[in-house]
C-alpha positions in Angstrom: -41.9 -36.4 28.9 -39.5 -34.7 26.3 -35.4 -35.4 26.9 -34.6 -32.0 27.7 -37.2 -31.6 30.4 -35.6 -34.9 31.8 -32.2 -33.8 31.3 -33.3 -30.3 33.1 -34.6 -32.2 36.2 -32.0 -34.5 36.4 -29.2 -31.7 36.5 -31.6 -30.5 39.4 -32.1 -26.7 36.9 -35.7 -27.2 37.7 -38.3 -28.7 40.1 -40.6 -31.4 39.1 -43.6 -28.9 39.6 -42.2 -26.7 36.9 -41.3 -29.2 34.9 -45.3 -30.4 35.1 -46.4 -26.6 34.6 -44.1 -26.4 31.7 -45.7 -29.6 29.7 -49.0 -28.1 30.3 -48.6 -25.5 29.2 -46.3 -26.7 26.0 -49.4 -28.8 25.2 -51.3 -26.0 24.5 -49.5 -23.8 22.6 -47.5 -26.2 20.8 -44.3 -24.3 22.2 -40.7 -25.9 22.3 -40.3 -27.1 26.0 -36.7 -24.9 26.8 -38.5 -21.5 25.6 -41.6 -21.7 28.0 -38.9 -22.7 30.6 -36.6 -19.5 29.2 -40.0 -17.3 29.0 -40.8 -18.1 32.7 -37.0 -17.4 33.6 -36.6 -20.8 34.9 -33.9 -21.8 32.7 -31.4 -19.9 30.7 -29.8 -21.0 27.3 -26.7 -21.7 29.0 -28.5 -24.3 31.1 -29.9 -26.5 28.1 -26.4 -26.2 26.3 -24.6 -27.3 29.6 -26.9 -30.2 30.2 -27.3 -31.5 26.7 -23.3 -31.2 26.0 -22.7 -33.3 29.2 -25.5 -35.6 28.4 -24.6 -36.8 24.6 -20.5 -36.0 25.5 -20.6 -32.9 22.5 -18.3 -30.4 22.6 -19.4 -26.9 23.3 -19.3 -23.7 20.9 -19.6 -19.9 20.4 -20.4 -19.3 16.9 -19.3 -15.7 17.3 -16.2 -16.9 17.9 -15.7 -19.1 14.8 -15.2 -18.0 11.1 -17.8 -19.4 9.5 -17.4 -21.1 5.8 -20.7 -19.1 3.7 -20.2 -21.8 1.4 -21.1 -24.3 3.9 -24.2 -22.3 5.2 -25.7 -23.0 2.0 -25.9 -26.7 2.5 -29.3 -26.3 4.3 -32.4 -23.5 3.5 -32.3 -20.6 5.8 -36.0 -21.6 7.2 -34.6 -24.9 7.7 -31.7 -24.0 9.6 -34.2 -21.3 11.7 -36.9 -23.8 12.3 -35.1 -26.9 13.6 -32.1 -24.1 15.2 -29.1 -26.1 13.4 -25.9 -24.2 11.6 -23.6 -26.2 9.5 -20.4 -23.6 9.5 -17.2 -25.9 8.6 -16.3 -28.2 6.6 -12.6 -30.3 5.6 -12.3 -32.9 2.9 -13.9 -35.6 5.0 -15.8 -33.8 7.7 -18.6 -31.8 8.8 -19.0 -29.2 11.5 -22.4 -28.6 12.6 -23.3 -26.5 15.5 -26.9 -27.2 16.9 -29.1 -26.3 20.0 -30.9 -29.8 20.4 -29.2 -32.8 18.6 -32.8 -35.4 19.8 -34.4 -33.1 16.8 -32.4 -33.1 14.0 -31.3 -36.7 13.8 -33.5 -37.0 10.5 -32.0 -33.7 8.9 -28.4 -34.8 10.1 -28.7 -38.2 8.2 -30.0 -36.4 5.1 -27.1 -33.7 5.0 -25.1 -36.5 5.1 -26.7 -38.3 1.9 -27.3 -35.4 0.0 -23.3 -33.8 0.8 -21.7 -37.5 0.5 -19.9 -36.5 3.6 -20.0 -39.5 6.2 -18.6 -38.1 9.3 -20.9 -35.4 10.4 -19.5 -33.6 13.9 -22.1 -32.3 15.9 -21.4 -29.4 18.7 -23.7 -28.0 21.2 -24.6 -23.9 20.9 -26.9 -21.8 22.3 -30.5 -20.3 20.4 -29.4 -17.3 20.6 -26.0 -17.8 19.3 -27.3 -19.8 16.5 -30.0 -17.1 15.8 -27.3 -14.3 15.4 -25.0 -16.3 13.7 -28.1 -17.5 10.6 -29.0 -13.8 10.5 -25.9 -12.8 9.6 -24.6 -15.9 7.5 -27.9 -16.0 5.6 -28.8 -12.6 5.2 -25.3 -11.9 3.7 -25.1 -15.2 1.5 -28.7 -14.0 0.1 -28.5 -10.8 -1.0 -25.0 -11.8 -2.7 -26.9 -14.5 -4.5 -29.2 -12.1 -5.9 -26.8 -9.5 -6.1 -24.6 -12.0 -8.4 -27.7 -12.8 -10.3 -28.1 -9.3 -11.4 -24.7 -8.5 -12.8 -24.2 -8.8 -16.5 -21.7 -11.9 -17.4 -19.9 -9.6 -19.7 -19.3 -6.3 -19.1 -17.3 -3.3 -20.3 -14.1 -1.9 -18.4 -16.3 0.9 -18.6 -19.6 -0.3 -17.5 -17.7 -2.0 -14.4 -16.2 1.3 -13.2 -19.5 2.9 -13.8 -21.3 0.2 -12.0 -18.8 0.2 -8.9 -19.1 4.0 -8.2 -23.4 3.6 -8.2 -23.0 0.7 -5.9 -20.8 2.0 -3.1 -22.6 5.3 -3.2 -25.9 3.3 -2.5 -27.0 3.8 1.1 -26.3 0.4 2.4 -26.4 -2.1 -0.2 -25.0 -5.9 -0.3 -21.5 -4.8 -1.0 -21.6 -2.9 2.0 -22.6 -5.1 4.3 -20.1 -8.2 2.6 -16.8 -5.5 3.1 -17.8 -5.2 6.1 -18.3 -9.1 7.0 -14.6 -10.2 5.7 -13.3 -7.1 8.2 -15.8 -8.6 11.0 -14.9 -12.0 10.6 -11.3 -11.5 10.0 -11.4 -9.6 13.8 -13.5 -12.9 15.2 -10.8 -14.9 13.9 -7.9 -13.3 15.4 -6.3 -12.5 11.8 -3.6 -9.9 11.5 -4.1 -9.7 8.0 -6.7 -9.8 5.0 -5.8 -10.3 1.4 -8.2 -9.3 -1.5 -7.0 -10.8 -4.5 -8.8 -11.3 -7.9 -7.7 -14.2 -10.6 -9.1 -14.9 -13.6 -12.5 -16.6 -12.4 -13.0 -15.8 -8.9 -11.6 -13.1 -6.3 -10.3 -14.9 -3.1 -10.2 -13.6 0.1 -7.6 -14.6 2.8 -7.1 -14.4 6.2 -3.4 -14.6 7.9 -4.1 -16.6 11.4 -1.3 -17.2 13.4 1.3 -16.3 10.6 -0.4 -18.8 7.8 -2.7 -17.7 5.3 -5.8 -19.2 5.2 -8.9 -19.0 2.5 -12.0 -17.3 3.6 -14.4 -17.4 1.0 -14.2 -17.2 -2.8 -16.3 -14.9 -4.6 -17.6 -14.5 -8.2 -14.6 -12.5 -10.4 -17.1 -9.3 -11.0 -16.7 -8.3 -7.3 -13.3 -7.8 -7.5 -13.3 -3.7 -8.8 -16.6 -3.1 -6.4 -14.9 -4.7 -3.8 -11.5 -3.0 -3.9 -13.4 0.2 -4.8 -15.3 0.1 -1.4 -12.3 -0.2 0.8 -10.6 2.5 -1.1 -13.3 4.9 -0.8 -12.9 3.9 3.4 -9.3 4.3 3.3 -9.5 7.6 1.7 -7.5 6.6 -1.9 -8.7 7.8 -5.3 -10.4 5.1 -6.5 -9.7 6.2 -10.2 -6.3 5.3 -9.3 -5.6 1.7 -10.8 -2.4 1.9 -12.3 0.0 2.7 -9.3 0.3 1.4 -5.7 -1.7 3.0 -3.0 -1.6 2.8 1.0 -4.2 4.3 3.0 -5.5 3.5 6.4 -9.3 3.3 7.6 -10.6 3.9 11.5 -13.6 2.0 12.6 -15.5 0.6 15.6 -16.7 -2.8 15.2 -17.2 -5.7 17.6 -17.2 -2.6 20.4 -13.2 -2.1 19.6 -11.7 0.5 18.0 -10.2 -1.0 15.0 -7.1 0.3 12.9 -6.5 -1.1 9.5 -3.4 0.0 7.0 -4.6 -0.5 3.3 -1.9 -1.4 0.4 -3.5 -1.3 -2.9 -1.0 -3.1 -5.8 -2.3 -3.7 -9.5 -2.0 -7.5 -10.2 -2.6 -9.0 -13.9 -6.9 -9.4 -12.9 -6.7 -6.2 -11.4 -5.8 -4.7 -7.5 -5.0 -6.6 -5.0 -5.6 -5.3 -1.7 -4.1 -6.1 2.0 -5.6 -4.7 4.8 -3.5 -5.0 7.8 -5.6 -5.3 11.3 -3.9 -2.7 14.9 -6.4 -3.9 17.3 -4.9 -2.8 20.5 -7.3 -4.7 22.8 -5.4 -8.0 21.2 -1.9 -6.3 22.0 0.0 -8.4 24.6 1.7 -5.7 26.8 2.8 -7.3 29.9 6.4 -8.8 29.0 5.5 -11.9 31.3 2.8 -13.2 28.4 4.9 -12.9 26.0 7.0 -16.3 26.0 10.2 -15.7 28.0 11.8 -18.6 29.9 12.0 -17.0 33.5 15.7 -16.6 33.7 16.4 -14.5 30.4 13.4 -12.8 31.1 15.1 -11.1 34.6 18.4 -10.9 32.3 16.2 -8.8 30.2 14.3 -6.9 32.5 18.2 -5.8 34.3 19.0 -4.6 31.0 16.1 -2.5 30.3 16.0 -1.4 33.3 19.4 0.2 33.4 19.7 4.3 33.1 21.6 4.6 29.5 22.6 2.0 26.6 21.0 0.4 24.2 18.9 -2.3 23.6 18.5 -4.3 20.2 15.4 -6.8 19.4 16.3 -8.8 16.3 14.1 -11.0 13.9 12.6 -11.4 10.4 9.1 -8.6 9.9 6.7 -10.3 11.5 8.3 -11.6 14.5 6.5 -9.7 17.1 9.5 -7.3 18.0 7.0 -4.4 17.9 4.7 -6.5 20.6 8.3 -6.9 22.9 9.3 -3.3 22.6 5.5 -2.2 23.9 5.4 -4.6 26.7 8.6 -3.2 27.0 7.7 0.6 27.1 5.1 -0.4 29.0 7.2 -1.5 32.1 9.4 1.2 31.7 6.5 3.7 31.7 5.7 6.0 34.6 5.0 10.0 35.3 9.2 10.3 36.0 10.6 9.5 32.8 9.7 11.3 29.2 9.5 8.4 26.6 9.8 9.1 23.0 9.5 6.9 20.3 10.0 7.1 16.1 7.6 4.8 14.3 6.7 3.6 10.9 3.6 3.5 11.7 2.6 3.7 14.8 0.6 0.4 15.5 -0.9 1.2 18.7 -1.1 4.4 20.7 0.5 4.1 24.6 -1.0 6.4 27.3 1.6 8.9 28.7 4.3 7.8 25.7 4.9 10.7 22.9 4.8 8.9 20.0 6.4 10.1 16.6 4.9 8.9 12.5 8.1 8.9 10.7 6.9 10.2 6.8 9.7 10.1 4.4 7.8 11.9 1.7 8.8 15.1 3.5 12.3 14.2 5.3 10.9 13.1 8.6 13.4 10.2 8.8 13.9 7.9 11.7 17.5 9.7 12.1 15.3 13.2 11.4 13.8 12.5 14.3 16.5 10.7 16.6 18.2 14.2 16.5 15.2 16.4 16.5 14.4 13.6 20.5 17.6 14.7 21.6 16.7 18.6 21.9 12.9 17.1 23.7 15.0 16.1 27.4 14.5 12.5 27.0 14.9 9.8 29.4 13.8 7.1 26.7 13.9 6.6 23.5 12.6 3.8 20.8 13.5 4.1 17.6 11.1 1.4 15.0 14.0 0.1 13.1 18.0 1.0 12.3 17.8 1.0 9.0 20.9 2.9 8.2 24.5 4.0 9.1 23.5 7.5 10.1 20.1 6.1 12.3 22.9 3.9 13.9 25.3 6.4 14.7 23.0 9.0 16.0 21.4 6.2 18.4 24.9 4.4 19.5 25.6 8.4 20.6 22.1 8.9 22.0 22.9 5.5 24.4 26.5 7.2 25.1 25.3 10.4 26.3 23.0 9.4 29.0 19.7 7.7 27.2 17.9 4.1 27.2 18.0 3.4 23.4 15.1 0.7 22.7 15.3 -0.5 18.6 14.8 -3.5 15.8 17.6 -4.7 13.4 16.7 -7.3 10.9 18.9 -10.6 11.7 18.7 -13.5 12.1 20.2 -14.4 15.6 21.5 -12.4 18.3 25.4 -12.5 17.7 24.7 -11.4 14.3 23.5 -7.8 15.4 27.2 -7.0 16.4 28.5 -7.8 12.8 25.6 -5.6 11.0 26.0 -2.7 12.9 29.9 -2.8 12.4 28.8 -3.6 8.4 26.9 -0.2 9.2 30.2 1.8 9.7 29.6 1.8 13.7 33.1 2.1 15.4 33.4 -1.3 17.7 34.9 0.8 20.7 31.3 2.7 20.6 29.5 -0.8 20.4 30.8 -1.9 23.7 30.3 0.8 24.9 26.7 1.4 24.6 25.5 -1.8 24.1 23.4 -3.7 27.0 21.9 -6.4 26.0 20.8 -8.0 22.1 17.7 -10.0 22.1 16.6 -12.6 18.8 13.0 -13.5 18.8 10.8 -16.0 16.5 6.8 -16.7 16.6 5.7 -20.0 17.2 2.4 -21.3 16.6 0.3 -22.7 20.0 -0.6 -26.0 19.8 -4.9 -25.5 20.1 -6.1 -26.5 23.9 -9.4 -27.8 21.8 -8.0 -30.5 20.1 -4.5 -31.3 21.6 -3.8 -34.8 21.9 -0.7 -36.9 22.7 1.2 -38.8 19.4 4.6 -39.8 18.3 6.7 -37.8 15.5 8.4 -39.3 13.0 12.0 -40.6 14.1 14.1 -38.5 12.4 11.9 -35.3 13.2 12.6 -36.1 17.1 16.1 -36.7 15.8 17.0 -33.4 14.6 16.2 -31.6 17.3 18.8 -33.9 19.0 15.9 -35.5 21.5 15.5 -38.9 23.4 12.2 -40.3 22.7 12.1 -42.1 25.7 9.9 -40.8 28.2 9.3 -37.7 26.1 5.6 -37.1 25.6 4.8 -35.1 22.4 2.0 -33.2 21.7 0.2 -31.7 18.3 -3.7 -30.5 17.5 -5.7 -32.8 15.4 -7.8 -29.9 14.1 -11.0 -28.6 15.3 -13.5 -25.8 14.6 -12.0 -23.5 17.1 -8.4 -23.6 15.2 -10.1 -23.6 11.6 -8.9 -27.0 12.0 -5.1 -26.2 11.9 -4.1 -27.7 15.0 -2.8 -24.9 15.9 -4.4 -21.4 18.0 -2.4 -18.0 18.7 1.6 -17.5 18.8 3.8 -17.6 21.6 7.8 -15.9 20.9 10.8 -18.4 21.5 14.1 -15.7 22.6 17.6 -15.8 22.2 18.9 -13.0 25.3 22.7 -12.3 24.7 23.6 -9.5 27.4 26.8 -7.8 26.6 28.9 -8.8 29.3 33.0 -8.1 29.7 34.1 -11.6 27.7 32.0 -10.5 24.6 33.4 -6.7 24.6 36.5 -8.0 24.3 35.6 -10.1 21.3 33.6 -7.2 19.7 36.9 -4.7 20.2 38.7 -7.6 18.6 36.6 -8.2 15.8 35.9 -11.6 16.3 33.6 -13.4 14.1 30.3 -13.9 14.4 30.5 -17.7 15.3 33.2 -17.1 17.9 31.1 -14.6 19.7 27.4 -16.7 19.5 30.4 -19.8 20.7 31.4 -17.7 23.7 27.4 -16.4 24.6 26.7 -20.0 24.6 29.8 -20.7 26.6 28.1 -17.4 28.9 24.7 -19.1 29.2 23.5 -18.1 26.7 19.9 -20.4 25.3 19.7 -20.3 21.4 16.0 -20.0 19.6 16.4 -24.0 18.9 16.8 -24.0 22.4 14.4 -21.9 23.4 12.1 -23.9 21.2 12.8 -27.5 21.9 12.0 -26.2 25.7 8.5 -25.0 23.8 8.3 -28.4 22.9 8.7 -30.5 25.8 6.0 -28.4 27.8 3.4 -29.2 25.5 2.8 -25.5 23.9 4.0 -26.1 20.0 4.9 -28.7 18.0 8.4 -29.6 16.5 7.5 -28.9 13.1 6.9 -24.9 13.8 10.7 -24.9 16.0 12.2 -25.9 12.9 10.5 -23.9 10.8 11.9 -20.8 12.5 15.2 -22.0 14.0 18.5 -22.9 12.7 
C-alpha cells in the first residue's frame, strides 16, 4: 500500500473500500494514487497537502503567493519538475526552497539538486498539484522563451538596429517581451510591492521590487532588454517612446490578478540608458478603516474627537512614504456619509473614494493646490483635504478655510508633531490664526511587521535593548528568521507608530508666545503626549516589529 493512501485512511479522508478500489484500479492504469482518488471526487488536493504536511511536520505553501526567483527554476528541466510535481522557487546563500506535492517521491531528485547546486540544506514545503502546475507553466514558459529569445539577439548591435529592433518587437502580437513586462507587474502585485524599478547597468538590467519600504532584487536580465523593455511600458503608459533624452511620467490602467490596477510611470535617462519606476495604486490593498492602521487605543479616540469636530484643521506629518495618504483615506472614509460634501486636492489621486469629489492638481496649467483651495470654497463644502501644504499661500488659504467654518484635513513634511507649529509660522502663518484653527497635529512612521511565518523568540544585543532605555528582564523579544513567505526578510507588511499632539489651551499659549519647538514637544509630553520612540518601543514589547526598524525611524 502506497504512504499517501495510508496517510488518507489514517486521517479517516477515505474508507478502506475506496482505498482498495483505488489500488485496483491504479494497478491498471499505472495512475498516481491521489488523482484516481481526485478523479472519483474522493479526495481534493487540499486533503493530500493537509495530511502529508502534518505527517512529515512541512510547512505549507501557495506558490501564487510567493515571488518566485526564475533563476532558481532553472535548477531542474521543466519535464522534470512536471513529471515528479516539484518547484524549486527560492534560494539564500546557504539554503534551498523547494515547494513539492509528495516529498516520499522525490527523495532521489532532492539529494541530487543538492550535489549538483552544492547547497546542503535543502527546505522542503508542501503545495498543492495544481498550485505547482500553474506556478511551472508560468515560471517555465516565461524563462524559455526568454532563453531563446536571448539566444536570437545579436551580441553587438547598433543604437540604431536596437531602436529598430524594439519598435518590431512590441508591435508583435504577443511575443516574449510581452508576456515578461507583464510577469515583473504580476509578480510585483503577488508580492505586495509598492514599487518596481527597471534599471539597466553596463552588463545586465536589474529589476526591483520595494516590499515593505526596502528594495529587493527580482531578477536580472541580459543588458539588451533594457531599451525593449522600457520601450514596452512606455508604449502602455502612453509616452513617446522616441523620447530618451528628457524625463517622462505617464500612468498605465490594467486588470490583472481580477483587480483593477493603477500604475504611475517615471521614465529618467541614466548613463546605460532609462531607468524606469512604476509605482503600484491597488485600492483593494488600501487599508481604510483607521482601527487597522496601528493606533494605540487611547490617541486613536483623541484622534477620532478631533476629526470629528465641525471646523479646524487637522495636520498628518512624516517623511514621503509614511503612509499619511493611507491615514487621511481611512480618515475620509469615517468622516464620509450622504450629509457632508467632501472635497479633496490631490497630486495624484491614489485611489478613487465613492461619494468623495476628488480634484488632480496639474501645475502645467495653474491648477495649484491653493488654485483649487479657493476655487472648494465657492463648491459649499463641509470638508476639505488638501494633499500637501507646500507653500505660504496653500497655508494661508487653508488656516482661513478652518476659520470660516470647514474641517481642513492635510500633510506637512516634518519630522515630529511639535515641529508642524514652527514650519507653518516659517511659512508666514500669523500664530494668533494657528491657535485658532488648529485641532490636533499627528506624526506618523512605517514600521515593518515582524513575519507570523518565521517569528521566533531571541535576545538583542545589550546595547540595542539599551538605547531604547529597556529592562531585559522579563522582556521577551521577538524577530523573523526569514522564510519563503517574507522573501526571507524576517519581516511581512507595515504597521504606522503615531505621535497625536491635540492642541489643547497650555500649547496655545506657547504657540501665541512663540515658544520653541522643544518647550512645546516638553509640555505635549508633559500633556500625555506618547512620542514615535514611544509609540514604537510599545510595537516592540507586543511582539509586532523588531527594535532595529523603531530606531531606524525614530529619534
Amino acid at each position: 500500500m502506497s504512504l499517501i493512501g495510508q496517510l488518507l485512511l489514517n486521517n479517516q479522508k477515505i474508507t478502506q473500500e475506496q482505498l482498495k478500489q483505488a489500488i485496483q484500479e491504479q494497478e491498471k492504469t499505472n495512475k498516481r494514487l491521489g488523482e484516481i482518488l481526485k478523479e472519483h471526487n474522493l479526495i481534493t488536493d487540499e486533503d493530500i497537502a493537509d495530511v502529508l504536511s502534518k505527517q512529515f511536520n512541512l510547512k505549507r505553501i501557495v506558490l501564487s503567493n510567493v515571488l518566485i526567483d526564475r533563476s532558481v527554476v532553472s535548477i531542474i528541466k521543466e519535464e522534470v519538475a512536471r513529471e515528479r510535481l516539484i518547484l524549486p522557487f527560492s534560494k539564500t546563500d546557504n539554503e534551498l526552497h523547494i515547494a513539492v506535492v509528495d516529498p516520499t517521491e522525490n527523495t532521489y531528485l532532492i539529494d541530487e539538486i543538492r550535489f549538483t547546486t552544492g547547497i546542503k540544506k535543502v527546505i522542503l514545503y508542501i503545495t498543492t498539484s495544481q498550485d505547482t502546475i500553474n506556478a511551472i507553466n508560468t515560471s517555465y514558459t516565461i524563462y524559455n522563451k526568454l532563453e531563446e529569445f536571448v539566444k536570437n539577439l545579436p551580441q553587438t548591435q547598433t543604437i540604431e538596429e536596437v531602436e529598430e529592433e524594439s519598435q518590431s518587437i512590441i508591435q508583435e502580437s504577443d511575443p516574449p517581451l510581452i508576456k515578461l513586462v507583464n510577469s515583473i507587474i504580476e509578480n510585483a502585485i503577488i508580492s505586495r510591492a509598492s514599487d518596481i524599478h527597471v534599471e539597466p547597468f553596463e552588463n545586465h538590467v536589474k529589476v526591483r521590487y520595494r516590499i515593505d519600504g526596502k528594495n529587493i532584487e527580482a531578477m536580472k536580465l541580459p543588458k539588451q532588454f533594457a531599451l525593449s523593455i522600457v520601450s514596452r511600458i512606455k508604449i502602455m503608459s502612453h509616452l513617446d517612446i522616441a523620447e530618451k533624452r528628457l524625463p517622462q511620467d505617464g500612468r498605465i490602467k490594467l486588470k490583472m490578478l481580477n483587480k483593477e490596477i493603477d500604475l504611475r510611470v517615471s521614465t529618467v535617462p541614466v548613463a546605460f540608458g532609462e531607468k524606469c519606476v512604476m509605482r503600484i495604486l491597488d485600492s483593494s490593498s488600501i487599508k481604510i478603516n483607521l482601527h487597522d492602521l496601528g493606533f494605540e487605543s487611547e490617541d486613536l479616540e483623541k484622534y477620532i474627537k478631533a476629526v470629528k469636530s465641525p471646523h479646524g484643521i487637522i495636520l498628518v506629518t512624516g517623511p514621503t512614504g509614511s503612509g499619511k495618504s493611507t491615514t487621511l483615506y481611512a480618515t475620509l472614509n469615517l468622516l464620509n456619509n450622504t450629509s457632508v460634501n467632501i472635497l479633496t486636492a490631490e497630486d495624484p489621486i491614489e485611489y478613487n473614494l465613492e461619494g468623495i469629489n476628488q480634484l488632480q492638481i496639474n501645475e502645467e496649467i495653474g491648477l495649484t493646490f491653493a488654485k483649487a483651495l479657493r476655487s472648494f470654497l465657492r463648491q459649499d463644502p463641509d470638508i476639505i483635504m488638501v494633499g500637501e501644504i507646500r507653500d505660504a499661500e496653500t497655508a494661508d488659504i487653508a488656516i482661513r478655510s478652518a476659520l470660516t467654518g470647514h474641517l481642513v484635513l492635510s500633510t506637512l513634511h516634518t519630522n515630529d508633531a511639535p515641529s508642524a507649529i514652527a514650519r507653518l509660522i516659517d511659512m508666514g502663518v500669523a500664530s494668533y490664526l494657528l491657535t485658532s484653527s488648529l485641532r490636533l497635529i499627528l506624526a506618523q512612521r512605517l514600521v515593518r511587521k515582524i513575519c507570523d511565518s518565521c517569528k521566533i523568540v531571541y535576545e538583542p544585543e545589550p546595547e540595542l535593548i539599551k538605547s531604547l532605555g529597556l529592562d531585559k528582564k522579563d522582556t521577551v523579544f521577538y524577530r523573523g528568521k526569514g522564510c519563503p513567505a517574507c522573501n526571507n526578510t524576517g519581516y511581512k507588511g507595515r504597521i504606522a507608530i503615531y505621535e497625536t499632539m491635540p492642541i489643547n489651551e497650555q500649547i496655545r499659549r506657547a504657540i501665541v508666545e512663540l515658544s520653541p519647538t522643544d518647550e512645546i514637544r516638553d509640555l505635549a509630553i508633559s500633556e500625555g503626549m506618547q512620542t514615535l520612540r514611544q509609540s514604537g518601543i510599545k510595537k516592540v514589547l507586543d511582539g509586532t516589529t523588531t527594535i532595529e526598524e523603531v530606531l531606524e525611524v525614530s529619534i
